[in-house]
Amino acid sequence: MTSFPLTRRAALAGLAAAGWAGSANAQAARPNIVVAVQENPDLLDPFLVISNVSYRVQDNIYDYLINTDYLHDLKQTPMLATEWHRVDDLTLEFTLREGVKFHDGSEMTAEDVAFSFGPERIMSPQSRGYAPSRPFLGTIDRVEATGRYKVRVITKQPDPLIERRLAGWGAQIVSKKAFLAAKDWDAWGRAPVGTGPYKVTQLKSGESITLTAHDDYWAGKPPAASVKFLIVPEIAARMAGLAAGDYDLITEVPPDQFKSVESDPRMQVVGGPILNHRVLVYEKYNPQLADVHVRRALNLAIDRQLLVDTFWQGRVTVTRSMQLPSFGALYNPDRPFPAYDPAKARAELKLSKYDGTPIPYRCIGSDYYPNEVATAQALIAMWKDVGINVELVLKENFAQVYAPPGRGIANTSDTALYPDPVSELWRRYGKESTLQVQYKYWSDDEFNALGPTLVSSLDPKARYAAFQKMLDIYDHDDPPGTVLFTVGMFYAQRKNLNWQPYPVEHMDFRKEAFSAPPAPRKA
Amino acid sequence: MDFILRKSLRALLTLCIVVTLTFVVLRTSGDPAIVILGTDATPEMIARFHADWGLDQPLPLQYVHYVGHIVTGDFGTSFLDGRPALTVVAERLPNTLRLAGLGFLLTLGLGIPAGVLAALNRGRLLDRLVVTGAVLGHSVPSFFLAILLILLLAVRWHLLPSGGANAPEAIIMPALTIAAGGMGSIARFTRAAMLDALRQPYVRGVLARGVSWPNAVRAHVMPNAAIPTLTMIGFLLGSLVAGAVITETVFAWPGIGRLIITSVARRDLAVVQCIVLLVATTMVLANLTVDLLYGWLDPRMRAPAQEDR
Amino acid sequence: MTAAPLLSLQSLTVRFQTPDGVVDAVAGIDLDIRPGEILGLVGESGSGKSASCLAVMGLLGPYASTTGSIRFAGQPIAGDIATLRGRSIGMIFQEPRASLDPVRTIGSQLREVLHLHRPELDAQAAEAEAASLLRRVGLPEPARQLRAYPHEISGGMAQRVAIALALAGNPRLLLADEPTTALDVTVQAQVLDLLSRLRDETGLAIVLVTHDLGIVAQYADRVAVMRHGKVVEQAPVHTLFARPSHDYTRQLLAALPRSEADRPAPKPVATPLLRVTGLARHFAQPRGWFQPAAPKLRAVDGVSFDIDAGETLAVVGESGCGKSTIALMLAGLIGMTAGHIAFAGRDLGSTSPAERRALRRQLQIVLQDPGEALDPRLSVATQVEEPLLIHRTGGDRAQRRETVRATLAAVGLDDWALDRRPHELSGGQRQRAALARALVLEPSLLVLDEPTSALDVSIQAQVIDLLTRLQRARNLAYLFISHDLRLVSRVADRVAVVYLGRIVELAPTATLFANPQHPYTRALLSAVPEPDPDRRGRTRILLQGEPPSPTALATGCRFRARCALAQRVCASDDPSLLPAEGGAQVACHFPGGAG
């Protein structure tokens, strides 16, 4: 459907081949970047560990058929495919880039692409990749190699999002030869082979992951000689190490540390909101919360901007319900912000049969989310203000949070895996979501009935209408929870590193991430 | 012999209790499938995980299997990366052994002489310095001490790396941190034991026989003071393990202490059990060693006490 | 009298810096000790006798300062005392075992000293010399003793070892600081005889520090009496006892309990106040899992006696004989393995709990060390009142207070003592308070377990007087446990001599002292140093060795291993307690030494 004969990335690649890589000095000067992180994934296959710790490492190891240009409105650009078009409602045909080398030196061909989506990886229910791939790639029927550099992707039903899916998590292209050579999935996960700019040279479980430049990278030599993700669990130790010059970049910098980072002229905070909403979920079957007026009152009592200013120093945003501007055609820029109206909240409460019984609010006591407990306490005060009695219950992990009985309100965050509501609102709250199926927190027939249109309609208008109606249900008609604000992801780095984070959890050490001026993005 | 056998049986019982408690607590406080796969995991994924790891069986059966495997030396496989738990632990063990070993040496090597010197100079400046230092070392939280050391030695003076285990000198700060508390305790305890020994009538007796003061201290006071101090050293090993957890976290030291935190948080039962067994065995062996040394140092412990009545 | 003094003290003062201020422990004394002489240094605790010895040795510690002159063999010793220690002057102490390093063998401690003073000896020679030293102090099996640790030998043996250690450097003067106070009377006699013999053999001069005038009378050539840091009188021993010139000396001599019993024998009564039959207490020995059961420790092994109202029965014997165990069983503090205790005709074992409680109230105990028996945190009044509360008797608060006050007055403590805590009282006052606590329930029988052995001679005399007065006033019966035969002769109506858990002789006091029937009784009596230097020449029966362990009892008579009269029958038949002359009962095949 779309074709990008010459892209920015390709242009840069050309530039690199001509200038950058030609200079011996530049090569010698390639830095060995040390990133101090809170935690690392133990395995490096997209289906074995699905969490932000694996997002930030794995995108440097693998490429996709289609690239997402995070710095330019998440536009889709060629990556391992140079061109693609729809053959029919179900079929998409890709032309692959020639001469792309895997980390082991072999060439990537259509066989590898077909294998990456084949039965050994994701299609056979016996495969370990089957279950975890369903939410991402469940609409794909099969992927066929039709030539050495030609691949066809056939979906089970019309899928308006197939390009987004193929540019998103789980669609990484792996080496068939290397995968089959590995003893088992775990062994593969410790030494994966992709076509990305860096190859895995060392994985010390619980200590560090070292990636080394894949100098045969199709887009030119990577800008760093190596990138080491070193686990430093304590933020104070990460900060000190950055100040001491031991680390170039540190992750998970909480807002209360921004001042102290920026008091050092050699350091800077980068980052901002990512495609992720920090939300509350309400258990619809809790005796108090079963009453929709109570849930509406809860929503109306929250001063979201106050939370953003207090706990995030204004660096994250309040959004117009669970949508993001990057949703493009599905985004409604005129949808009102969630209201903060205590008077109306009290009015809603009057309509309800709420008798003051405390509603449990389960939090993870060790602050899984930044300031989780403090935020919860602020919320409880706001709710108390309108007459709702909420009780904080501290838990150790999510299994405990979601275990019945005694559930009520809980914290979670909803990630848009790609810029479309299917990857967020529907994935998290839809008919097949764990919230409905596994945990039985909430269900709404009308919401579920709108799903198929959102998921499979090729008509953008119909999808827009369905999405906006679902948001009405989310916000007002039968709220399963509410959006508080966007999640912020903040890093601190030495200023002359000039690394640029994306509005996602991924950390990219390709040239693009070093190309933009290091001005902090405004939230 | 009988003594060792009795102690060993008691130790074995301790280990059984530890294993069972760990199993019960870990298994009843959160499904590892959800903890590891995340709340996004589909029911199929969770079912798959349960089936793969035998978590779908009734808890008592799981326990029987688990214990059965342990008895045959099979500690199970890590949920997280599919490697044998023993391999995962063994990979980290040398780091912790190095850290705890150096910490232990520092604790004894600095703590005991400090206590001895303080006791011999009771009431003088040196004594007061040691006592103050010991109280500080004992009471300053190791987290605070660790950050202070990092800020001074790594950030301010650039003498040492702020964390990690790569450079050989990287061990200095964590070892000091882990040793500080124990050093304080052992210095105070040694001082007290020395003062007590110095007060004993045999010291006067030895001097009256013409033995010089330094020799009396070396050959009579110190061996006697060593007996109560030894008990303290036994306790100290326990605090070293506890200290390793905090110290390894702050200094990004890839050892057992940090492994147990992540493994417990993620309900990686096999690894947790492996570590718990390791730590418990170490403690039990340490205490056994202390008991044996006790008997060696104190002849009164060897035979049943004879009542003078 | 012509020899130049070996040690000469002139104007010696010792001053201690204590938290309560400066204390002059020794306030200027002049004292000479001549070669080969035994000087008895007597006085009560705190009189400065130990401090003087420690001053000579330079072992007073950092809080003491010494002035005056100390000359040894004519040379002043000040800075170089360390070189004289062990080599020229040796010293032994009161607690023999405590003065040995508990974690080193006796051989190792001997070798250390030998190496120091006689470096010319090689390892083998030192080992031989160590053994010969042990032989010299009369230790059997020196080779085995060399490998023993201090806790493995008895107190008497430990004191012999300490003497051996002190003699290793061949000193010319031995300072013996209460060397036998912690020992039993028969062992005391052995040790003192040893010292005396060493003096005779080697010309060793000895300063014998003691509070016991009997020891002085028996062993010293010359006596110096100390009081409040001063030497109040110095005289040859015969002169001192015959013509004491200082008031204090006369006072000390007067306070001595004389061995001659003068109490009339009591008349037997139909129903005794207390009747004890076949009393026994066995203790299980600790053992390993796979060891055969160790023999039981038979601390008390079948003891029977009566006590009448108003009577004092003394139980005497050496440490370990079981006399304290008897006291504890009577007081109900430990259970008994066998036997019956009948109080006022009622068997305690078969009465109802309520009645037993009431009977128990009639029977109270006073322990040896009042410091241990009193709670340091509570006032005297509270502690004396406590039994009233426990037994829910004594009326209301005010009445109880009055009872406490009256009881304290009866033991000679005025109202001042009411609100004192034990540490504010002297040793004698503490024992009075403990006594008051036992008396407040108005018992008819008091068990007194070594009630005065922790007290000084003069205080001891006061407490004994008090006990006698109380007995007369209240018709109290006493079971008086003691190792001090002289004391017993003064207070008891009848005496039971206990050896290894059995009564070997039970007799009216006068009979027992005048005509002891059992060889053990005779040995005990003869070991008591009499405070009369003129009776030095009397023949004494000295027991050898020490009592065997109550776990390894031989067949037949328990005493036969140490008995000079033992014959074949003694090995086969265990003698029972049978009537003998003078109202005595004796457990011996040859009572009265017929042989």
Tab-separated table of C-alpha atoms in Angstrom, chain A residues 39 42-43 125-128 131-132 186 190 205-207 228 231-234 236-237 240-241 243-244 246-247 396-400 402 427-428 434 437-439, chain B residues 29-31 34-35 39-46 48 80-83 91-92 143 147 150-151 154-155 158 161-163 166 249-250 252 254 258 262 266-267:
chain	number	residue	atom	x	y	z
A	39	GLU	CA	17.013	-4.752	36.101
A	42	ASP	CA	17.214	-12.970	31.779
A	43	LEU	CA	16.474	-14.074	28.217
A	125	PRO	CA	0.267	-24.427	19.748
A	126	GLN	CA	3.089	-26.623	21.031
A	127	SER	CA	5.598	-23.829	20.539
A	128	ARG	CA	6.550	-21.653	23.490
A	131	ALA	CA	0.594	-18.255	23.572
A	132	PRO	CA	2.577	-15.069	24.099
A	186	ASP	CA	16.113	-20.954	26.829
A	190	ARG	CA	20.623	-16.527	26.060
A	205	SER	CA	22.420	-13.226	34.427
A	206	GLY	CA	21.619	-10.703	37.119
A	207	GLU	CA	24.726	-8.685	36.343
A	228	LYS	CA	26.565	-2.580	28.266
A	231	ILE	CA	22.348	-3.772	36.713
A	232	VAL	CA	22.642	-1.192	39.515
A	233	PRO	CA	19.462	-1.680	41.507
A	234	GLU	CA	19.707	1.394	43.734
A	236	ALA	CA	21.315	6.457	44.563
A	237	ALA	CA	24.096	4.202	43.330
A	240	ALA	CA	26.571	8.350	42.056
A	241	GLY	CA	28.044	6.193	39.329
A	243	ALA	CA	28.420	11.505	38.632
A	244	ALA	CA	31.636	9.520	39.059
A	246	ASP	CA	31.388	5.141	35.670
A	247	TYR	CA	28.158	5.183	33.636
A	396	GLU	CA	3.823	-7.772	47.568
A	397	ASN	CA	3.226	-8.653	43.907
A	398	PHE	CA	0.581	-8.574	41.203
A	399	ALA	CA	-0.477	-12.143	41.803
A	400	GLN	CA	-1.513	-11.034	45.275
A	402	TYR	CA	-5.367	-9.717	41.592
A	427	ARG	CA	-5.873	-5.436	24.278
A	428	ARG	CA	-6.214	-4.551	27.943
A	434	THR	CA	-6.752	-11.004	30.898
A	437	VAL	CA	-10.964	-13.612	31.048
A	438	GLN	CA	-8.304	-14.340	33.619
A	439	TYR	CA	-9.088	-11.999	36.455
B	29	SER	CA	2.078	-15.835	48.403
B	30	GLY	CA	1.594	-15.338	44.685
B	31	ASP	CA	1.448	-17.473	41.570
B	34	ILE	CA	1.684	-14.234	37.024
B	35	VAL	CA	4.695	-12.786	38.763
B	39	THR	CA	-0.516	-9.466	34.272
B	40	ASP	CA	-0.802	-9.428	30.494
B	41	ALA	CA	-0.228	-13.160	30.336
B	42	THR	CA	-3.127	-15.017	28.762
B	43	PRO	CA	-4.765	-17.973	30.500
B	44	GLU	CA	-3.110	-20.258	27.952
B	45	MET	CA	0.297	-18.841	28.790
B	46	ILE	CA	-0.327	-19.319	32.469
B	48	ARG	CA	1.346	-23.611	29.862
B	80	LEU	CA	13.398	-17.357	34.700
B	81	ASP	CA	15.958	-18.618	32.280
B	82	GLY	CA	15.596	-22.379	32.266
B	83	ARG	CA	19.021	-23.122	33.673
B	91	GLU	CA	27.647	-18.579	38.975
B	92	ARG	CA	27.044	-15.922	41.640
B	143	PHE	CA	22.886	1.614	53.195
B	147	ILE	CA	26.227	5.762	49.809
B	150	ILE	CA	30.437	6.020	47.103
B	151	LEU	CA	29.995	9.768	47.298
B	154	ALA	CA	33.985	7.340	43.876
B	155	VAL	CA	32.238	10.615	43.115
B	158	HIS	CA	37.550	9.186	41.913
B	161	PRO	CA	34.614	2.516	40.962
B	162	SER	CA	31.143	3.264	42.301
B	163	GLY	CA	29.903	-0.266	41.775
B	166	ASN	CA	34.881	-5.868	37.293
B	249	THR	CA	22.290	-4.155	45.975
B	250	VAL	CA	23.870	-0.776	46.562
B	252	ALA	CA	25.688	-3.503	42.047
B	254	PRO	CA	26.399	-9.568	41.362
B	258	ARG	CA	21.019	-9.745	45.194
B	262	THR	CA	15.170	-10.926	42.658
B	266	ARG	CA	9.804	-13.233	41.165
B	267	ARG	CA	8.963	-16.438	43.065
